[in-house]
Amino acid sequence: MNANTTGVPAGTKLTAQTGVITIKTDGTVIDAIDLKGSIKVEANNVTIKNSRIRGQGSIKIGLINVKDGYKGLKVVDTEIFSEVRNPDANGIMGGNFVLERVNIHDVVDQVHVTTVGNVEILHSWLHSNVHYTNDPNWNGGPSHDDNIQIIGGNNFLVKSSRIEGAYNAAIMVGQNHAPVKNLRIEDNLIGGGTCSINIAPKGYGDMGGNGNSITGNTFTPTQTKYARCAVISAAASVPAMLNNFWSDTGEAVKRTNGA
């Protein structure tokens, strides 16, 4: 996955728009816009395609936000980024959505999934996170930027994507607000993060029997803190792991034991 295979297809003519678009009509299709602003989704079965969403400097949430209770959002062949470096801007936030051939960059978290789940990320490129050594949102400590952050929910698929460039984690799985179940991470190229995939059970119990799996992925040795730490989890929260290898040596990935 790269700029040629994700984002707006070459030759697409875009119509410029500015501001916040709030979608409240089921079945709405947003096609071929260049938006300096953000989108709020408050309807079912919305499609955003062939578009560029570039947040303004004042954005303090996701450039696309899916309100709880709405389903069926599809974002296809779209680029999402913040034009102005901003510690508050994320890519897409919420749940019940599909991303396909999407290029998300220059935000803190490209994908921030709430407690709903039902998310698919396919053939996409998540990269170039915004990171601050002294982040005001972390009391002057470093940013906790992730390519994908999951704080609860059921039914996730991350497949055939390129995920890199985050300081904290490529995929941060933390049960902050609900259990995480049926997460499948398959056939991706993954790098970055202190450890690339961090599975932290937190307050909702061990995750070992929750149907979570990491299969067929290639990891690059680009971790920001712990060398060759591809997957870290507590012993009681180990996901099913099969056919995951390092890009440079071809050796099988081993899980790192965490708290």
PDB file of N, CA and C in Angstrom, residues 23-27 40-46 67 70-71:
ATOM      1  N   ILE A  23     -24.021  14.930   8.318  1.00  0.00           N
ATOM      2  CA  ILE A  23     -24.871  14.083   7.477  1.00  0.00           C
ATOM      3  C   ILE A  23     -25.958  13.469   8.343  1.00  0.00           C
ATOM      4  N   LYS A  24     -27.226  13.751   8.019  1.00  0.00           N
ATOM      5  CA  LYS A  24     -28.354  13.249   8.798  1.00  0.00           C
ATOM      6  C   LYS A  24     -29.353  12.467   7.950  1.00  0.00           C
ATOM      7  N   THR A  25     -29.050  12.235   6.680  1.00  0.00           N
ATOM      8  CA  THR A  25     -29.948  11.510   5.782  1.00  0.00           C
ATOM      9  C   THR A  25     -29.361  10.149   5.451  1.00  0.00           C
ATOM     10  N   ASP A  26     -30.095   9.074   5.745  1.00  0.00           N
ATOM     11  CA  ASP A  26     -29.630   7.725   5.437  1.00  0.00           C
ATOM     12  C   ASP A  26     -29.321   7.594   3.947  1.00  0.00           C
ATOM     13  N   GLY A  27     -28.239   6.857   3.645  1.00  0.00           N
ATOM     14  CA  GLY A  27     -27.895   6.587   2.261  1.00  0.00           C
ATOM     15  C   GLY A  27     -27.170   7.704   1.542  1.00  0.00           C
ATOM     16  N   LYS A  40     -19.351  14.966  10.217  1.00  0.00           N
ATOM     17  CA  LYS A  40     -20.062  14.272  11.286  1.00  0.00           C
ATOM     18  C   LYS A  40     -21.112  13.365  10.647  1.00  0.00           C
ATOM     19  N   VAL A  41     -21.056  12.084  10.975  1.00  0.00           N
ATOM     20  CA  VAL A  41     -21.996  11.119  10.413  1.00  0.00           C
ATOM     21  C   VAL A  41     -23.047  10.799  11.467  1.00  0.00           C
ATOM     22  N   GLU A  42     -24.292  11.197  11.188  1.00  0.00           N
ATOM     23  CA  GLU A  42     -25.430  10.944  12.072  1.00  0.00           C
ATOM     24  C   GLU A  42     -26.557  10.325  11.250  1.00  0.00           C
ATOM     25  N   ALA A  43     -26.206   9.310  10.464  1.00  0.00           N
ATOM     26  CA  ALA A  43     -27.157   8.623   9.590  1.00  0.00           C
ATOM     27  C   ALA A  43     -26.590   7.251   9.267  1.00  0.00           C
ATOM     28  N   ASN A  44     -27.431   6.377   8.734  1.00  0.00           N
ATOM     29  CA  ASN A  44     -27.026   5.023   8.375  1.00  0.00           C
ATOM     30  C   ASN A  44     -26.647   4.932   6.897  1.00  0.00           C
ATOM     31  N   ASN A  45     -25.744   3.985   6.608  1.00  0.00           N
ATOM     32  CA  ASN A  45     -25.409   3.615   5.231  1.00  0.00           C
ATOM     33  C   ASN A  45     -24.913   4.798   4.405  1.00  0.00           C
ATOM     34  N   VAL A  46     -24.039   5.583   5.012  1.00  0.00           N
ATOM     35  CA  VAL A  46     -23.402   6.712   4.338  1.00  0.00           C
ATOM     36  C   VAL A  46     -22.146   6.218   3.620  1.00  0.00           C
ATOM     37  N   LYS A  67     -21.325   9.103  14.917  1.00  0.00           N
ATOM     38  CA  LYS A  67     -22.074   9.173  16.162  1.00  0.00           C
ATOM     39  C   LYS A  67     -22.578   7.791  16.551  1.00  0.00           C
ATOM     40  N   TYR A  70     -25.303   4.753  14.815  1.00  0.00           N
ATOM     41  CA  TYR A  70     -25.457   4.750  13.360  1.00  0.00           C
ATOM     42  C   TYR A  70     -24.507   3.728  12.738  1.00  0.00           C
ATOM     43  N   LYS A  71     -24.962   3.080  11.667  1.00  0.00           N
ATOM     44  CA  LYS A  71     -24.241   1.949  11.088  1.00  0.00           C
ATOM     45  C   LYS A  71     -24.058   2.141   9.586  1.00  0.00           C
TER      46      LYS A  71
END
